[in-house]
Coordinates of C-alpha atoms in Angstrom, one line a residue:
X1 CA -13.9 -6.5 -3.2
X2 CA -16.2 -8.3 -0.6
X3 CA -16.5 -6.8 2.3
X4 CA -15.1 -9.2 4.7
X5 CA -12.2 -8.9 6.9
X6 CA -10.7 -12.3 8.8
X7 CA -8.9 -10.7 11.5
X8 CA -6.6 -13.5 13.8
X9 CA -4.3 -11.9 16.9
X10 CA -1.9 -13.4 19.0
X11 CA 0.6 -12.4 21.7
X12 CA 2.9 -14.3 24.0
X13 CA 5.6 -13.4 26.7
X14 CA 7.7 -16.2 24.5
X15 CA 10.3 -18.7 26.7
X16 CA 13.0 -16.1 28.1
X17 CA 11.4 -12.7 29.1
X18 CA 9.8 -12.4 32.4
X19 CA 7.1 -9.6 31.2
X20 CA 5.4 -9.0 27.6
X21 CA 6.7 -5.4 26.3
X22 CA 4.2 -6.2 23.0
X23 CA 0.5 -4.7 22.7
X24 CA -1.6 -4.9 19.9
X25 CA -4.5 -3.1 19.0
X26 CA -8.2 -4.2 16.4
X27 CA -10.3 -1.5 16.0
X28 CA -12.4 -0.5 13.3
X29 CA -10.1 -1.8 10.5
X30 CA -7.3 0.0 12.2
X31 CA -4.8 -2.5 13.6
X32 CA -1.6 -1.8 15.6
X33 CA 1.4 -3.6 16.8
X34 CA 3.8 -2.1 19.3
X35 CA 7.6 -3.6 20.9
X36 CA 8.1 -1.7 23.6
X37 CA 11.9 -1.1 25.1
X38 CA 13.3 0.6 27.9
X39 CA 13.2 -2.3 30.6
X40 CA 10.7 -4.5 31.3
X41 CA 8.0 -2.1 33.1
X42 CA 9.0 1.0 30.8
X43 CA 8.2 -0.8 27.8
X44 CA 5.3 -2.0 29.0
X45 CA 3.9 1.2 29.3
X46 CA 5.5 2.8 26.2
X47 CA 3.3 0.6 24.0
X48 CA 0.5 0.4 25.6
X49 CA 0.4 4.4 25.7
X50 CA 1.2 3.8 22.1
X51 CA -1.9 1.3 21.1
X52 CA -4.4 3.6 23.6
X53 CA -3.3 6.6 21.9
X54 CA -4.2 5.0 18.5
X55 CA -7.5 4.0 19.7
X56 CA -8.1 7.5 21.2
X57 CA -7.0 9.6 18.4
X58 CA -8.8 6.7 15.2
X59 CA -11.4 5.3 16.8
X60 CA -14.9 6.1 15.1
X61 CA -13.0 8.5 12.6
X62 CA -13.8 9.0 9.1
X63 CA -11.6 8.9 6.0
X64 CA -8.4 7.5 8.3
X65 CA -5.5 7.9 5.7
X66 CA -2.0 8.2 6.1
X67 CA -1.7 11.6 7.9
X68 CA -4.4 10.1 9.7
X69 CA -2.0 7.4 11.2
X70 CA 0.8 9.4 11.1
X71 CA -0.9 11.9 13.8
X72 CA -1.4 9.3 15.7
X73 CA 2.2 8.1 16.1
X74 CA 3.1 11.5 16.5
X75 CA 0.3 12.1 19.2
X76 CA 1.6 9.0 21.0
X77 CA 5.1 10.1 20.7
X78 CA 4.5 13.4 22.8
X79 CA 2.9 11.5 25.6
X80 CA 5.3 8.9 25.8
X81 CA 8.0 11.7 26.0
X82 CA 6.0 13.7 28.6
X83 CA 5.3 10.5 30.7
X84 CA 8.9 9.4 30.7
X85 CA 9.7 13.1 32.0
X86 CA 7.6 12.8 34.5
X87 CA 8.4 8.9 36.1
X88 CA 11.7 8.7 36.7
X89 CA 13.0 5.5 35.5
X90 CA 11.0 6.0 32.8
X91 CA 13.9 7.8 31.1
X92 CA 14.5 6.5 27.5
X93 CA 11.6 4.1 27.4
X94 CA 10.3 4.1 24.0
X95 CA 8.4 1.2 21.4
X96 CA 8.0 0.6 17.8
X97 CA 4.3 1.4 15.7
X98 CA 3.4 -0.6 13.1
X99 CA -0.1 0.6 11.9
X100 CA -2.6 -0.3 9.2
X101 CA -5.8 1.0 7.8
X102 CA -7.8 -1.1 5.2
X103 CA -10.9 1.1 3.7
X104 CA -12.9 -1.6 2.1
X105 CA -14.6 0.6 0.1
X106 CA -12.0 2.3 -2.1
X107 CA -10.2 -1.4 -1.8
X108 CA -7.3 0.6 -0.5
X109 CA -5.2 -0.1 2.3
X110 CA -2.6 2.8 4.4
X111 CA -0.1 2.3 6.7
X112 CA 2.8 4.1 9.1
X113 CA 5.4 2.8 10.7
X114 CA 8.4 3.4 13.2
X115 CA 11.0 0.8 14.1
X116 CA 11.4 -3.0 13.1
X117 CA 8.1 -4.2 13.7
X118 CA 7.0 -5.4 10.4
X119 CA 4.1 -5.2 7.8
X120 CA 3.7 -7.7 5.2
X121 CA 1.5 -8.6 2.3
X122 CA 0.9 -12.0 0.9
X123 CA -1.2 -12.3 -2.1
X124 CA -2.9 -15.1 -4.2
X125 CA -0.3 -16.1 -6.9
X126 CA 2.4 -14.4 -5.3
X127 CA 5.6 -16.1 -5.2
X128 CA 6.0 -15.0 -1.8
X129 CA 6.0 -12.7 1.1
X130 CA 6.1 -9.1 0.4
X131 CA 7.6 -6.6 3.0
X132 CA 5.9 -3.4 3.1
X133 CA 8.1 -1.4 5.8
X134 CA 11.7 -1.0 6.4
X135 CA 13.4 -1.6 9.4
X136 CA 14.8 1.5 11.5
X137 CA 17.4 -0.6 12.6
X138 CA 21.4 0.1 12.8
X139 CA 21.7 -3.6 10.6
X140 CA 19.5 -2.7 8.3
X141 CA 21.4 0.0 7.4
X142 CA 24.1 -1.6 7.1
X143 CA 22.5 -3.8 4.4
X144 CA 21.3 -1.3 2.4
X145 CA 25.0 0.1 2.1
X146 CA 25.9 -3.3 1.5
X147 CA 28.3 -3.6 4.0
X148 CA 26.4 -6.4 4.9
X149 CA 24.4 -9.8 3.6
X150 CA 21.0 -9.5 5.0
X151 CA 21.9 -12.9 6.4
X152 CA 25.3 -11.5 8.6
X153 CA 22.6 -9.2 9.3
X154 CA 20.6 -12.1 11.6
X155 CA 23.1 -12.5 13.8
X156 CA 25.0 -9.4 14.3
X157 CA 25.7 -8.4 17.8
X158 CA 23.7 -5.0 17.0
X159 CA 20.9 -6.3 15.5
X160 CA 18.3 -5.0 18.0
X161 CA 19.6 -1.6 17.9
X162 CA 17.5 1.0 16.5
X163 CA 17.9 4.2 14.8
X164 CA 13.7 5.4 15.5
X165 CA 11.5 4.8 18.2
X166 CA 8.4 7.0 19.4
X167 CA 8.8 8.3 22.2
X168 CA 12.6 8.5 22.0
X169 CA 12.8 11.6 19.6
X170 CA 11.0 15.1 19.5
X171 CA 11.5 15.6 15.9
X172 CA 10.1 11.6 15.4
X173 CA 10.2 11.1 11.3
X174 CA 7.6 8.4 10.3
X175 CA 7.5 6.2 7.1
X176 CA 3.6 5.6 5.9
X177 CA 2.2 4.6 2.5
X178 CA -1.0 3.2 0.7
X179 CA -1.7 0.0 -1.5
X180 CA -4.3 -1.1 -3.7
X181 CA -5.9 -4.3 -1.8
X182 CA -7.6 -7.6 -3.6
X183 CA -10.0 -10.3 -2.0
X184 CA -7.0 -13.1 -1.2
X185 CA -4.5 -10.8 0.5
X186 CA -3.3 -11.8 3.2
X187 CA -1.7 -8.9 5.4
X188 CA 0.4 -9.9 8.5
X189 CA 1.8 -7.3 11.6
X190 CA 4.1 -8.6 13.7
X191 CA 6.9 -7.6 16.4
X192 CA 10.6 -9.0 15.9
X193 CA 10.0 -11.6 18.1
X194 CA 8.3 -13.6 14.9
X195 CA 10.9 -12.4 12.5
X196 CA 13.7 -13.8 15.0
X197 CA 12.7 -17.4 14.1
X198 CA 11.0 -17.7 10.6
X199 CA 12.0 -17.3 7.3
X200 CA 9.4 -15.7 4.9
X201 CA 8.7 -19.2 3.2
X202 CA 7.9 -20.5 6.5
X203 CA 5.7 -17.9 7.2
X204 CA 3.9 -17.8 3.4
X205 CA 3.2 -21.3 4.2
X206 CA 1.4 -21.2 7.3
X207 CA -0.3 -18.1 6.0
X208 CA -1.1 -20.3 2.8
X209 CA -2.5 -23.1 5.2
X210 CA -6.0 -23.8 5.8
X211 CA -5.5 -23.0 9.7
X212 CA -8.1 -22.2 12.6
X213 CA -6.0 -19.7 13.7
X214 CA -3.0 -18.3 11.4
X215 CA -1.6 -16.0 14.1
X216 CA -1.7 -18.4 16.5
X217 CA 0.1 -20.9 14.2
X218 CA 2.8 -18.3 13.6
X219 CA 3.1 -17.4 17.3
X220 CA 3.7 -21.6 18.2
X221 CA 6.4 -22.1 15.5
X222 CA 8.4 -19.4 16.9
X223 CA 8.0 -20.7 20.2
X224 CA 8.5 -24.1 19.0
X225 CA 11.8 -22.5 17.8
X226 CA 13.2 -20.9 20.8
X227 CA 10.3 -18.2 21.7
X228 CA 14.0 -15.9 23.0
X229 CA 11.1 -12.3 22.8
X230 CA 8.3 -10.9 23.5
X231 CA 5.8 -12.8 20.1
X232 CA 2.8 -10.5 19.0
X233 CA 1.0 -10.9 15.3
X234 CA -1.9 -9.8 13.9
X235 CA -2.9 -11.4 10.5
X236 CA -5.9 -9.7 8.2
X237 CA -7.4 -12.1 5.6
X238 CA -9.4 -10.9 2.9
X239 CA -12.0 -12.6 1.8

């Protein structure tokens, strides 16, 4: 594959919250997105102690894989946990970690993840979107026992609850994984404040467009659409 990586980051505050509990992190093919939670200053802090951590423990690293990333959750899990004992009012603060890794020359990408942050891939032909992570969510467990449609799902009045979050748990369980990449993908990070207003097609589509800026593109429509969170995406086009 060519060795070319189109990297496009946006973040908002959105239309309703007063403070932006989203960071987002582009380093050295690694790149990071983080919801933090716990009130508005807590969560601040929980993912930017999340994104910093990243940086600190990957940055100018060799051979990053998936325990790679995984430490580096975990590394950022114990600080958050040791910072909230410290602060009080800090008590309970906590963010999701959506990470990614692509190593252009083994065309292989890795990733680890905690929370409802997403990762997506879109690729040339593809009829659509694909979702690489799962959700630690209370709703979408629900769905997977089919108890309900991923569509009751949207709007249930538990649908922000989660079920992980670094810096929330000392025995914190993370989901990673690797891919095979191809010139055309298209891969996209992004916190729930996207997810809260597009559907996948509208999302393939913008992705698909010939725009200056995808992320920022993505980042308008859900504003255009309410903007009700905290909007950080990331989108990594290879070329």
């Amino acid at each position: 594959m060519n060795e070319l990586q189109q990297v496009y980051k946006a973040t908002d505050v959105g239309l309703v919250r007063k403070g932006n509990e989203d960071n987002l992190a582009v380093f050295d093919h690694v790149y990071a997105v983080a919801d933090g939670m716990g009130g508005e200053a807590a969560g601040e802090v929980a993912s930017r102690m999340l994104v910093d951590k990243v940086q600190e423990v990957l940055a100018g690293r060799d051979g990053i894989g998936e325990d790679e990333l995984c430490q580096a959750i975990q590394s950022a899990n114990y600080a958050i946990r040791r910072y909230a004992g410290e602060h009080p009012g800090c008590e309970g603060m906590g963010t999701t970690a959506t990470l990614l890794h692509i190593d252009e020359q083994t065309a292989r990408a890795c990733w680890a993840h905690v929370g409802d942050s997403r990762l997506y891939v879109l690729r040339q032909g593809a009829a659509g979107l694909e979702q690489i992570t799962r959700d630690h969510s209370y709703v979408e467990d629900l769905v997977r026992e089919g108890t309900i449609t991923p569509e009751e799902a949207k709007k249930h009045p538990q649908r922000n609850m989660l079920t992980r979050a670094v810096g929330v748990m000392d025995n914190l369980l993370v989901d990673s994984g690797q891919l095979a990449v191809h010139d055309g993908d298209i891969f996209l990070l992004a916190t729930d404040g996207l997810m809260k207003h597009a559907e996948d097609e509208e999302i393939a589509r913008i992705l698909r467009e010939s725009v200056e800026n995808p992320a920022q593109a993505l980042l308008n429509m859900a504003l255009a659409a309410g903007g009700t969170d905290n909007i950080t995406v990331v989108v990594v086009s290879l070329t």
